[in-house]
Tab-separated table of C-alpha atoms and ligand atoms in Angstrom:
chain	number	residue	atom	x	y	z
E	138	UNK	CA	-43.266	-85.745	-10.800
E	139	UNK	CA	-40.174	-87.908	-9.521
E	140	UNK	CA	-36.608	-86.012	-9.189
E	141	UNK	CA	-34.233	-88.444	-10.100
E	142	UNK	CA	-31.330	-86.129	-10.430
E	143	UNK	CA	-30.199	-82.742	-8.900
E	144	UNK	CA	-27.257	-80.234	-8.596
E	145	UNK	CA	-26.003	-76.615	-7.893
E	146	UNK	CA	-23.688	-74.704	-9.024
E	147	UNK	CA	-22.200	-71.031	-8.176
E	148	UNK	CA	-22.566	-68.805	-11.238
E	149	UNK	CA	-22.673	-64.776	-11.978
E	150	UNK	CA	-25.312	-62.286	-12.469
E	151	UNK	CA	-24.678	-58.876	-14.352
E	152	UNK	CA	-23.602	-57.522	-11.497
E	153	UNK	CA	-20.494	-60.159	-11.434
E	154	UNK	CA	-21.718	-61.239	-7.899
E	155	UNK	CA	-21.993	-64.784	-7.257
E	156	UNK	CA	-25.068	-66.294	-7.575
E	157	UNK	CA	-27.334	-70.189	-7.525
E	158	UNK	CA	-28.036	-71.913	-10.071
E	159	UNK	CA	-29.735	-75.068	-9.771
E	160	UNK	CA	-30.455	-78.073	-12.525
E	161	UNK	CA	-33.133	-80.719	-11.606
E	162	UNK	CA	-33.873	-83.852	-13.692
E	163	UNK	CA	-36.647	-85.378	-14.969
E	164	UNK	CA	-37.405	-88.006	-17.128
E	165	UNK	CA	-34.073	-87.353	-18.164
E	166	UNK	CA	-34.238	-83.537	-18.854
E	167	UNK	CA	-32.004	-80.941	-16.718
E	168	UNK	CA	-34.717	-78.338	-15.943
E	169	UNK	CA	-32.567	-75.316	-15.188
E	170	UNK	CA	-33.077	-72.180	-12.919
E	171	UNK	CA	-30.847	-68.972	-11.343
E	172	UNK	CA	-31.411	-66.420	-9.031
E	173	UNK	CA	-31.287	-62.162	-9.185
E	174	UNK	CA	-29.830	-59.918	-6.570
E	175	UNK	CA	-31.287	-56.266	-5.867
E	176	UNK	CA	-29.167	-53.252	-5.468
E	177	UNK	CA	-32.022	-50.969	-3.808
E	178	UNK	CA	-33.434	-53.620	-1.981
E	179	UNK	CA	-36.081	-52.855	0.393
E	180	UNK	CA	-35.213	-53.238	4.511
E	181	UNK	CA	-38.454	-55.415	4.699
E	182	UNK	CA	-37.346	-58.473	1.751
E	183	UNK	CA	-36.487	-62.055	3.225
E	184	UNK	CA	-33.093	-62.675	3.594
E	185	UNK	CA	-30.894	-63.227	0.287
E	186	UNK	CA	-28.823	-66.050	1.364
E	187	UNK	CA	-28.077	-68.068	4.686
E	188	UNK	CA	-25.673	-65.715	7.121
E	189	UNK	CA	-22.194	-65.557	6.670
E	190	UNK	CA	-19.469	-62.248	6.481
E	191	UNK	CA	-19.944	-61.516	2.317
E	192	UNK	CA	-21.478	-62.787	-0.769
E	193	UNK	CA	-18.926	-65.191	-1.542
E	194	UNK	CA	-19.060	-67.117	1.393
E	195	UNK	CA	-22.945	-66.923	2.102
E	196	UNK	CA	-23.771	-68.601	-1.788
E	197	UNK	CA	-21.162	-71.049	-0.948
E	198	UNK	CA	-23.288	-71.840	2.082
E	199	UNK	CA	-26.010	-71.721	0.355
E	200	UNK	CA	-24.130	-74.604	-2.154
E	201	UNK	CA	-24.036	-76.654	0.735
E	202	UNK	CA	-26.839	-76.524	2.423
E	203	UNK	CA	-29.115	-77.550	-0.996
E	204	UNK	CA	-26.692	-80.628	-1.198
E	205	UNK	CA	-26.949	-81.584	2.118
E	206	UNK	CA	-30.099	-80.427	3.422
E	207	UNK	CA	-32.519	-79.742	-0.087
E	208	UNK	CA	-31.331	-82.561	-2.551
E	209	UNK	CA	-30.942	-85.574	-0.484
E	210	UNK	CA	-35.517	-85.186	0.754
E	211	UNK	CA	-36.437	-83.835	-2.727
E	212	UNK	CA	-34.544	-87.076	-4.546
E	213	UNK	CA	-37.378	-88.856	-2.594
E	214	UNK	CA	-41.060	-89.329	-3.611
E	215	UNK	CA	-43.411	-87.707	-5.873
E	216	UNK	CA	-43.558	-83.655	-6.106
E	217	UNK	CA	-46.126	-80.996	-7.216
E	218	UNK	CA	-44.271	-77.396	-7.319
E	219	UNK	CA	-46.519	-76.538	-4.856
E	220	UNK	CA	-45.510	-79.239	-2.619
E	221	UNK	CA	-41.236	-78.463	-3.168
E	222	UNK	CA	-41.666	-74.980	-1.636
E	223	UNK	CA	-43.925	-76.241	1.407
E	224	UNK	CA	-40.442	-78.358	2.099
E	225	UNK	CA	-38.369	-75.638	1.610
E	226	UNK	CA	-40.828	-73.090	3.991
E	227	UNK	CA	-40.484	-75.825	6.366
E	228	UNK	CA	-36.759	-76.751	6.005
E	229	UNK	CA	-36.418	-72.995	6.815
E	230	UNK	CA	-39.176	-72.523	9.291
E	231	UNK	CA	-38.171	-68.192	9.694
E	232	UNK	CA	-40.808	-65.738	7.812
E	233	UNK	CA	-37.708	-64.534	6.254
E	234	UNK	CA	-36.010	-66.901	5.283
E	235	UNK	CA	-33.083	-66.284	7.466
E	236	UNK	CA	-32.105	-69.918	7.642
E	237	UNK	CA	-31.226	-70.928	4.546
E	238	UNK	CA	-31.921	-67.402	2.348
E	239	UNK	CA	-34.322	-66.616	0.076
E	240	UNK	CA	-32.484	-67.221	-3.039
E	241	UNK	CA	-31.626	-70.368	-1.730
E	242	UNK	CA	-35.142	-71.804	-1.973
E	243	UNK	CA	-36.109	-69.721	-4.726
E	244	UNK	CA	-33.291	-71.162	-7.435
E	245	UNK	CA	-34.934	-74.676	-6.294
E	246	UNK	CA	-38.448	-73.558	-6.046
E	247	UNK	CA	-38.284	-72.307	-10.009
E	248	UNK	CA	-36.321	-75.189	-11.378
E	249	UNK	CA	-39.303	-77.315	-9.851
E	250	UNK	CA	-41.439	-75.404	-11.845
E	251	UNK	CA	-39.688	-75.588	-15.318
E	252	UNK	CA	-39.308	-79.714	-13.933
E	253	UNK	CA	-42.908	-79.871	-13.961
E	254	UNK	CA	-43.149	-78.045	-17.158
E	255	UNK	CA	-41.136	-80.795	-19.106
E	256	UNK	CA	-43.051	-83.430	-17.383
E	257	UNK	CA	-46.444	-82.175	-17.995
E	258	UNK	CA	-44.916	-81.217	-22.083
E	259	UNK	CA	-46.090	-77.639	-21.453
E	260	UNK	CA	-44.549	-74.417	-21.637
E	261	UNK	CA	-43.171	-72.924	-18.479
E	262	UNK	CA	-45.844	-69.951	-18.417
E	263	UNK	CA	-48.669	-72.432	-18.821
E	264	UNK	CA	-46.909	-74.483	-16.054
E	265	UNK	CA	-46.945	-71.375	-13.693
E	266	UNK	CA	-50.854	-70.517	-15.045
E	267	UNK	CA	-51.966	-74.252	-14.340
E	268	UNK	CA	-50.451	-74.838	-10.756
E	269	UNK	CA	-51.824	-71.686	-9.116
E	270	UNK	CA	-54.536	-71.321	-11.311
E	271	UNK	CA	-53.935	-68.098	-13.214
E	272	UNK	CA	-55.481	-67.287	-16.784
E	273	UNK	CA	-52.483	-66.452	-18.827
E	274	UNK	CA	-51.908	-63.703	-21.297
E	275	UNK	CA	-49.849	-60.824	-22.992
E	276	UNK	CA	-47.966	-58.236	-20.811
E	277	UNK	CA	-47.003	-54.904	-21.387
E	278	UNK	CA	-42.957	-54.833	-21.304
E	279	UNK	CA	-42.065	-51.874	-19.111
E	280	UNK	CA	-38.848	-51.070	-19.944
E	281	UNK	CA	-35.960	-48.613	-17.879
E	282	UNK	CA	-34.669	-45.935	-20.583
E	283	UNK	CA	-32.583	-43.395	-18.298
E	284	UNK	CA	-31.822	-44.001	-14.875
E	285	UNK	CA	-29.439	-43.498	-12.224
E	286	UNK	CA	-29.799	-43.457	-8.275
E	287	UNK	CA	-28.039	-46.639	-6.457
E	288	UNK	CA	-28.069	-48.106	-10.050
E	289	UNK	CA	-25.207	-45.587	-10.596
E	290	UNK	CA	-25.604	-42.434	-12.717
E	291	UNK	CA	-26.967	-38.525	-11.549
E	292	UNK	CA	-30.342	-38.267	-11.533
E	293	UNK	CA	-31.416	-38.800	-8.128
E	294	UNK	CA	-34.956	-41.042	-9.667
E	295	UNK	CA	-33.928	-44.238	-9.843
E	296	UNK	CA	-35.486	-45.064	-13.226
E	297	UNK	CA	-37.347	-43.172	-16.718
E	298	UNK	CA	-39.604	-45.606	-17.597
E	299	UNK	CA	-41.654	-45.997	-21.062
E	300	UNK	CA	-44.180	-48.585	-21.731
E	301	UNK	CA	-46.454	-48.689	-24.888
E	302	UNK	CA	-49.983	-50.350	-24.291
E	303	UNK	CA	-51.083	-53.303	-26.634
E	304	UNK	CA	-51.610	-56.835	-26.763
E	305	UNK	CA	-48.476	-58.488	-29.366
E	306	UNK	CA	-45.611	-58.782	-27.394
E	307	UNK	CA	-43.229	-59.049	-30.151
E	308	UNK	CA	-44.703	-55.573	-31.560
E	309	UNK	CA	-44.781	-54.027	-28.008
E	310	UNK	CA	-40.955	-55.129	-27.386
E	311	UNK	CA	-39.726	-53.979	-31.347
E	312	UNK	CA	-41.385	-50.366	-30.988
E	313	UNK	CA	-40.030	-49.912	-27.492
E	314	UNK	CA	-36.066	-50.700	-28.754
E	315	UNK	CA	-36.677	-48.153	-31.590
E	316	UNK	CA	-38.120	-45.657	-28.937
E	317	UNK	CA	-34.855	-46.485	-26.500
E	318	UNK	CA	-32.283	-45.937	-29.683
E	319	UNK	CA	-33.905	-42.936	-30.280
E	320	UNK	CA	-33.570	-41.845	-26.753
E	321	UNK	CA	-30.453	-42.070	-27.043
E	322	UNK	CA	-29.956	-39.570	-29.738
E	323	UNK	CA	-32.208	-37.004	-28.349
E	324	UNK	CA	-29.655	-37.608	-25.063
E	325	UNK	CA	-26.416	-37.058	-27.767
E	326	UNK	CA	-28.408	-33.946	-28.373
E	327	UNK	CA	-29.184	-32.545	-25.225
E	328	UNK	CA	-26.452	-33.395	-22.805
E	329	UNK	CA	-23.167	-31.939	-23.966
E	330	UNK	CA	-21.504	-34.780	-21.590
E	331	UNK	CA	-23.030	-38.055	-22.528
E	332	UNK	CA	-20.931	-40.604	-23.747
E	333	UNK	CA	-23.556	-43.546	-23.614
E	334	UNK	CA	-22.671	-44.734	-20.512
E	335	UNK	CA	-25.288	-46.882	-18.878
E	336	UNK	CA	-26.839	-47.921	-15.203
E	337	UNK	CA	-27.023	-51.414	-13.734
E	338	UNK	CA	-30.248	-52.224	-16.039
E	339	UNK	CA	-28.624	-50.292	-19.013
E	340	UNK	CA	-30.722	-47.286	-18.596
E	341	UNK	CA	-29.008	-44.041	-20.435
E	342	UNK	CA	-26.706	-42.057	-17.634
E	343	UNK	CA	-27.368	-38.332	-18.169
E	344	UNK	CA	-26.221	-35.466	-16.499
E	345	UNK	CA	-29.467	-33.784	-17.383
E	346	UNK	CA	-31.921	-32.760	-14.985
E	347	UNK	CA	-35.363	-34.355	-13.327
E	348	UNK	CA	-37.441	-32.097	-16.243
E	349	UNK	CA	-35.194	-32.198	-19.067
E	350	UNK	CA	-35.026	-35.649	-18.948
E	351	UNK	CA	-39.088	-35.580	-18.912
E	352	UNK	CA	-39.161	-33.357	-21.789
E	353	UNK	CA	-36.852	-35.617	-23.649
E	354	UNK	CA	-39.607	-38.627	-22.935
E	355	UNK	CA	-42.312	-36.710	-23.647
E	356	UNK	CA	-41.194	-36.097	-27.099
E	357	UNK	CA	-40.195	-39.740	-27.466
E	358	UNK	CA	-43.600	-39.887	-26.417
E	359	UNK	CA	-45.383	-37.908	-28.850
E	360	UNK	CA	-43.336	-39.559	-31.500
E	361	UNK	CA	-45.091	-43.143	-30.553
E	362	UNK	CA	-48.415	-41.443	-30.475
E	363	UNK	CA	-47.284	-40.440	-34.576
E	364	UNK	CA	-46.628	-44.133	-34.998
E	365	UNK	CA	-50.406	-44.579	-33.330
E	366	UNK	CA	-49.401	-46.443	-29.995
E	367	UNK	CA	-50.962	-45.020	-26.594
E	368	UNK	CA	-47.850	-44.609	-24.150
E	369	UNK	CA	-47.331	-44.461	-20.681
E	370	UNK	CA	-44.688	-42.813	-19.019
E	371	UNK	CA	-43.078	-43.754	-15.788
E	372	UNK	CA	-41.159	-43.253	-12.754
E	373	UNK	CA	-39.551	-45.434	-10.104
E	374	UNK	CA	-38.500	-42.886	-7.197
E	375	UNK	CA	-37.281	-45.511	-5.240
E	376	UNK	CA	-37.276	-42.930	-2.465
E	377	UNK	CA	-36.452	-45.024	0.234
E	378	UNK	CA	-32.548	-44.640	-1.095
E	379	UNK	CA	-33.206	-40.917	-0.627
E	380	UNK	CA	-34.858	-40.186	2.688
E	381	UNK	CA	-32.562	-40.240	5.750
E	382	UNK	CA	-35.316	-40.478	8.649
E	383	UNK	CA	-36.313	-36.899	8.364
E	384	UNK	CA	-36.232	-35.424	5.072
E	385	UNK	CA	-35.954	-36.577	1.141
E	386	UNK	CA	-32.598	-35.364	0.024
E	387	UNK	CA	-31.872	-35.027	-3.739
E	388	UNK	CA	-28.579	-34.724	-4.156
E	389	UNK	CA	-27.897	-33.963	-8.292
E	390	UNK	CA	-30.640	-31.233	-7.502
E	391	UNK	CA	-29.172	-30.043	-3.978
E	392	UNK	CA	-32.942	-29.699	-2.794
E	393	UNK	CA	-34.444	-31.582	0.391
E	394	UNK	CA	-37.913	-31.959	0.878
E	395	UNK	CA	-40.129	-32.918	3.781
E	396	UNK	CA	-42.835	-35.303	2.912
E	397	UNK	CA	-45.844	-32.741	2.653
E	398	UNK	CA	-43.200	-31.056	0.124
E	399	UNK	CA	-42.335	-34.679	-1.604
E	400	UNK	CA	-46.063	-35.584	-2.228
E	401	UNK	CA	-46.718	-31.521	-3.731
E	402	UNK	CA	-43.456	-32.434	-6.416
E	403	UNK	CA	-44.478	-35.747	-7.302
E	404	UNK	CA	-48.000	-34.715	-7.819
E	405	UNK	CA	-46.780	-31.597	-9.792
E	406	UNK	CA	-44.203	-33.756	-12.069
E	407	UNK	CA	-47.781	-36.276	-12.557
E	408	UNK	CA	-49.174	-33.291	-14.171
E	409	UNK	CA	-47.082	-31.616	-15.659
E	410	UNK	CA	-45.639	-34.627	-17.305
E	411	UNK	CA	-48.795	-36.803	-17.535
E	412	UNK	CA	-47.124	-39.960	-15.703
E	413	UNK	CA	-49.102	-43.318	-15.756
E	414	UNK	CA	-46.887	-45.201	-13.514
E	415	UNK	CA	-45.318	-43.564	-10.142
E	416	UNK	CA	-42.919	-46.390	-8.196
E	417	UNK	CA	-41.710	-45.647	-4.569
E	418	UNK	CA	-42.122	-42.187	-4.259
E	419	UNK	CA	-42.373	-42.337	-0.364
E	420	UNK	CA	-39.903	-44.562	1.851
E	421	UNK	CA	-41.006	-47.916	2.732
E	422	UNK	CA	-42.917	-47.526	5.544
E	423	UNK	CA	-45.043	-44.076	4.833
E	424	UNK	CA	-48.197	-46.310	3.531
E	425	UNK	CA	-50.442	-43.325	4.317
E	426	UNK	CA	-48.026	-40.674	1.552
E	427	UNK	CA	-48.713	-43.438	-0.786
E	428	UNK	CA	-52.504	-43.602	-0.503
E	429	UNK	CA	-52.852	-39.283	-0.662
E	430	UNK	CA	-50.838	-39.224	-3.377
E	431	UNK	CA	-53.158	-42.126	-5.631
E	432	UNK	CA	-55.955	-40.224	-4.471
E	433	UNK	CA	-54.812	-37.214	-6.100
E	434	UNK	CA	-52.855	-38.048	-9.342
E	435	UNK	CA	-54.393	-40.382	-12.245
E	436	UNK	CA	-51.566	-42.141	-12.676
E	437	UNK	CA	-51.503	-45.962	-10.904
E	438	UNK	CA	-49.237	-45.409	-7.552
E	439	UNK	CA	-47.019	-48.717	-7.175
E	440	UNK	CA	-45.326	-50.262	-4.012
E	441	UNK	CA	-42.224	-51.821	-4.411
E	442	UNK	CA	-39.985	-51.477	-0.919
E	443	UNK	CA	-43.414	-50.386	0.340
E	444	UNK	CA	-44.735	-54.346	-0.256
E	445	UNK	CA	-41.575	-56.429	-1.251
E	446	UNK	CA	-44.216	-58.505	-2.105
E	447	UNK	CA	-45.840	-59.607	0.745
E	448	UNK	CA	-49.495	-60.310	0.549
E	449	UNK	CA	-50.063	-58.919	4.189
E	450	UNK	CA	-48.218	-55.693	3.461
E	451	UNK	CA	-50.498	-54.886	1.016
E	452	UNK	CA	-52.911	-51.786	1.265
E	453	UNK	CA	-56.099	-50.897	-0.539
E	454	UNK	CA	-55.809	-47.047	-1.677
E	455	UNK	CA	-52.842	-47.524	-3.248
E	456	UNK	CA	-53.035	-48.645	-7.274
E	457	UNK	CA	-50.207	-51.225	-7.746
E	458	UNK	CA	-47.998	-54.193	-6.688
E	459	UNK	CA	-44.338	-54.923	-8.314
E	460	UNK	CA	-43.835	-58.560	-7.528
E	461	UNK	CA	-40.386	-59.485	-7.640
E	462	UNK	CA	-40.304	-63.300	-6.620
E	463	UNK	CA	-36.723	-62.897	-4.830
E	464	UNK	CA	-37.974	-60.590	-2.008
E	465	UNK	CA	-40.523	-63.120	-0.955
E	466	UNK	CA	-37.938	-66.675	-1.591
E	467	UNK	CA	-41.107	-69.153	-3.347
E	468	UNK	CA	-43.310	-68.565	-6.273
E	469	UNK	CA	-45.730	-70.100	-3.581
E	470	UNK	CA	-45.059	-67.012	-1.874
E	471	UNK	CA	-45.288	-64.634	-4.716
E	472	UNK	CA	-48.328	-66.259	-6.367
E	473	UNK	CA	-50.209	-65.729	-3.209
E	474	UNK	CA	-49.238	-61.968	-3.325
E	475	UNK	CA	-50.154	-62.019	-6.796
E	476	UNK	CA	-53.982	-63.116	-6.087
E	477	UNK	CA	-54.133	-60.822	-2.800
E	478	UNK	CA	-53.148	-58.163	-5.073
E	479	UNK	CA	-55.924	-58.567	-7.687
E	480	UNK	CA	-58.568	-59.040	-5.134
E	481	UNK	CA	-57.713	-55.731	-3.788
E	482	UNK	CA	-57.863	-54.650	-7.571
E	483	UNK	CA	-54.484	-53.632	-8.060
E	484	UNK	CA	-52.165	-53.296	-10.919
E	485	UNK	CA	-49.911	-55.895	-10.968
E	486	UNK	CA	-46.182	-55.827	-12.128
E	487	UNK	CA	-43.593	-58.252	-12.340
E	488	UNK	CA	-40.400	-57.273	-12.461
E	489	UNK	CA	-36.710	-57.833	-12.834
E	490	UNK	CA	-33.746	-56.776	-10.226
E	491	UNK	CA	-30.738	-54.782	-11.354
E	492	UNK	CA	-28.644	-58.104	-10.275
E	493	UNK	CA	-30.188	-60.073	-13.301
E	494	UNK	CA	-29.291	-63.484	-14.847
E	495	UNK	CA	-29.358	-65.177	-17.967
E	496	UNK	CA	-32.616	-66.892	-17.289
E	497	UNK	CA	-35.524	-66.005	-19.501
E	498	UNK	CA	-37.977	-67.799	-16.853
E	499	UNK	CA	-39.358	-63.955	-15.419
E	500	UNK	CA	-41.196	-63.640	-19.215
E	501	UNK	CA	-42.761	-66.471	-18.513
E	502	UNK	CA	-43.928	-65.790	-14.573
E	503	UNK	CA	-45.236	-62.516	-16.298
E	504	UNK	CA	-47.431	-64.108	-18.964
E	505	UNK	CA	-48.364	-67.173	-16.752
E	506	UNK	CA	-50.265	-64.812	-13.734
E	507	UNK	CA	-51.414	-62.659	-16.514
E	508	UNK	CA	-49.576	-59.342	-15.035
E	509	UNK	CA	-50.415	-55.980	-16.144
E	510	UNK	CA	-46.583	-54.912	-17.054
E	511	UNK	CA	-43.184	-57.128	-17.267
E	512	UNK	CA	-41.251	-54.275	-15.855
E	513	UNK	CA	-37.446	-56.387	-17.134
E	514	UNK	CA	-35.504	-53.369	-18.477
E	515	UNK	CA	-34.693	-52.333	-22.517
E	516	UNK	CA	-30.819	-53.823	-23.425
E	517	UNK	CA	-27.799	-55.601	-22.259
E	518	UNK	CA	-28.398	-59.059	-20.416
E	519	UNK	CA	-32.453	-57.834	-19.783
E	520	UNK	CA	-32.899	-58.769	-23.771
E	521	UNK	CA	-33.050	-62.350	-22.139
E	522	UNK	CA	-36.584	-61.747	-20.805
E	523	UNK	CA	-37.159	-59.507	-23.527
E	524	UNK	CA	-36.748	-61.806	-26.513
E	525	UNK	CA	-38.048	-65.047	-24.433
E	526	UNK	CA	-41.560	-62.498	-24.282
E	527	UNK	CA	-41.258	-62.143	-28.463
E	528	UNK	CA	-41.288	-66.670	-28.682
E	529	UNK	CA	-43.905	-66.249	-26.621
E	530	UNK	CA	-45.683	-63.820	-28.161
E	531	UNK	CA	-45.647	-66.270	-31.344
E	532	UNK	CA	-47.592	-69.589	-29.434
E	533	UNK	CA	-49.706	-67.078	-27.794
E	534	UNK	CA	-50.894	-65.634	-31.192
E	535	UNK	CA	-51.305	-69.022	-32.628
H	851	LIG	P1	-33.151	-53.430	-7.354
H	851	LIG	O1	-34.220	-52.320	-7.664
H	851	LIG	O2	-31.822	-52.762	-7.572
H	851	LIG	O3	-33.369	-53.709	-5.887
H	851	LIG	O4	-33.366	-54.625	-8.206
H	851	LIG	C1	-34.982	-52.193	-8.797
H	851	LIG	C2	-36.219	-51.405	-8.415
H	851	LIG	O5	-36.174	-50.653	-7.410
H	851	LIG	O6	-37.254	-51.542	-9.043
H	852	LIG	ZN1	-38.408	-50.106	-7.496
């Protein structure tokens, strides 16, 4: 495809931060793409943005350095996606994209994508399945419903998570906003001093404990199960915010726990609770906590600051990948991470970050590697993804 136009501009993401978003043209069509920011970002993602003393200066940077340095070579010559995030590897020429950040070539490396899409007069997740050679099909949304953590909130997991399994989007994504209102009014019920209030994905804020909260979900649970859906139930520790070099210290419980004593609660709360899905429960560099605890729970074990999806971080003995494309900088990058992932046989989960846009283009990276889960949160600005995943639930019925 030729590039015959191309642009940047600084706009927000639900956290209000300043973020890139970048417009390429083709064949007279602005293909258009923006970038997420983490909160609990792992220590071992590339670099967000080129270096500079805060946020607003370093995306202003960033501004710069795709009109000077990015624009000027890709406004020359013939591009496959594949080809546009080469350059930008190269441009950069750090592992971690230290040079010019992450988001930087990421913004450019997605519009190139959705530039391709238009030219080739294919949808963008048949785009993503066609030039890294991925069978596409449905995902299972896995949605946030009560959270807290560095996402703001008391409960010192990160995330409740609920996912129903099936194969219609649209369905999956209807039953699960019925089973988050209801949530809610089992949470009116049971905490004397919720008001509604919500985390940075719009998870419910509770002041309720680790096992009421479970309790809660497990009769949301059993009331999906009425309805005749199979659920699974899920947590994202993200434990890495908790451990301070020694010990994992829960704060809204006022209990620390060494990891031989981490790996006996998780495992008991697994039971107990009959998880399918366990996220971070170790810090991001205990690989070996992760693999004892798969071995001993039935529920899929999943590495999120463990991989920050890097192919070579990943480990066999552990279930599951989350693939966030901003903590690697290229869907080049994360594609490759994606196939490493299912050749070690993993579970594989793409998902949002709490710094979300408005662009619906994650749905579409979901369906187009044929993921396991979309892991892109239940309200607020994540109904983006959510409602992009019930158009494309339509053409993929068809
Ligand atoms: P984030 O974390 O705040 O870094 O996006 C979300 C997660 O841990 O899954
Ligand atoms: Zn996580």
């Amino acid at each position: 495809m030729k590039i015959n136009g191309a642009r940047a501009r600084i706009v927000l993401n639900a956290k209000a931060a300043p973020t890139i978003e970048v417009e390429l043209n083709v064949s007279g069509h602005w293909a258009r793409a923006s970038v997420p920011a983490g909160t609990s970002a792992g220590k071992h993602e590339v670099k967000p943005w080129p270096p500079a003393d805060n946020i607003d200066l370093a995306v202003s940077k960033a501004k710069r350095i795709l009109e000077n340095e990015v624009f000027p070579e890709i406004l020359q010559g013939d591009w496959e996606p594949r080809e546009v995030d080469e350059f930008l590897e190269q441009l950069d020429g750090t592992p971690d994209f230290r040079k010019i950040g992450g988001n930087t070539a990421l913004a450019v490396s997605i519009a190139a994508m959705k530039a391709f899409s238009w030219d080739a007069g294919i949808p963008w997740y048949q785009a993503v399945a066609n030039a890294y050679g991925f069978k596409s099909g449905p995902v299972k949304p896995l949605e946030n419903f009560i959270g807290g953590g560095a996402h703001g909130g008391h409960t010192d997991i990160q995330e409740f998570l609920v996912a129903v399994k099936g194969t219609n989007m649209a369905e999956m994504v209807h039953t699960l906003s019925w089973a988050y209102r209801q949530t809610k009014e089992l949470l009116k019920r049971a905490d004397p001093h919720f008001v509604g209030a919500l985390t940075l994905e719009s998870a419910f804020v509770t002041e309720l404990g680790t096992e009421d909260i479970l309790n809660i979900l497990s009769a949301i649970r059993t009331g999906l199960e009425e309805l005749g859906y199979e659920v699974v139930l899920g947590v994202d520790v993200a434990a890495a915010e908790l451990w301070d070099g020694k010990r994992y210290v829960w704060k809204s419980e006022g209990v620390e726990r060494t990891t031989e004593e981490q790996l006996q609660y998780i495992r008991e709360l697994a039971t107990e609770h009959k998880l399918g899905y366990i996220e971070d429960p170790f810090h991001d560099d205990d690989f070996e906590s992760f693999k004892r605890l798969q071995a001993s729970v039935d529920a899929v074990v999943v590495g999120d600051d463990l991989f920050v999806t890097d192919e070579h971080r990943l480990q066999e003995g552990i279930g599951g990948a989350l693939i966030k494309y901003n903590q690697r900088g290229t869907l080049l990058r994360t594609v490759r991470t994606v196939k490493r992932a299912r050749e070690l046989g993993m579970t594989v989960t793409v998902s949002h970050r709490s710094g979300e846009t408005d662009d619906p283009f994650l749905a579409h990276f979901a369906v187009g590697v044929g993921a396991d889960f979309a892991k892109i949160g239940a309200a607020g600005i994540r109904t983006v993804k959510l409602n992009e995943l019930i158009r494309i639930s339509e053409e993929l019925e068809r």
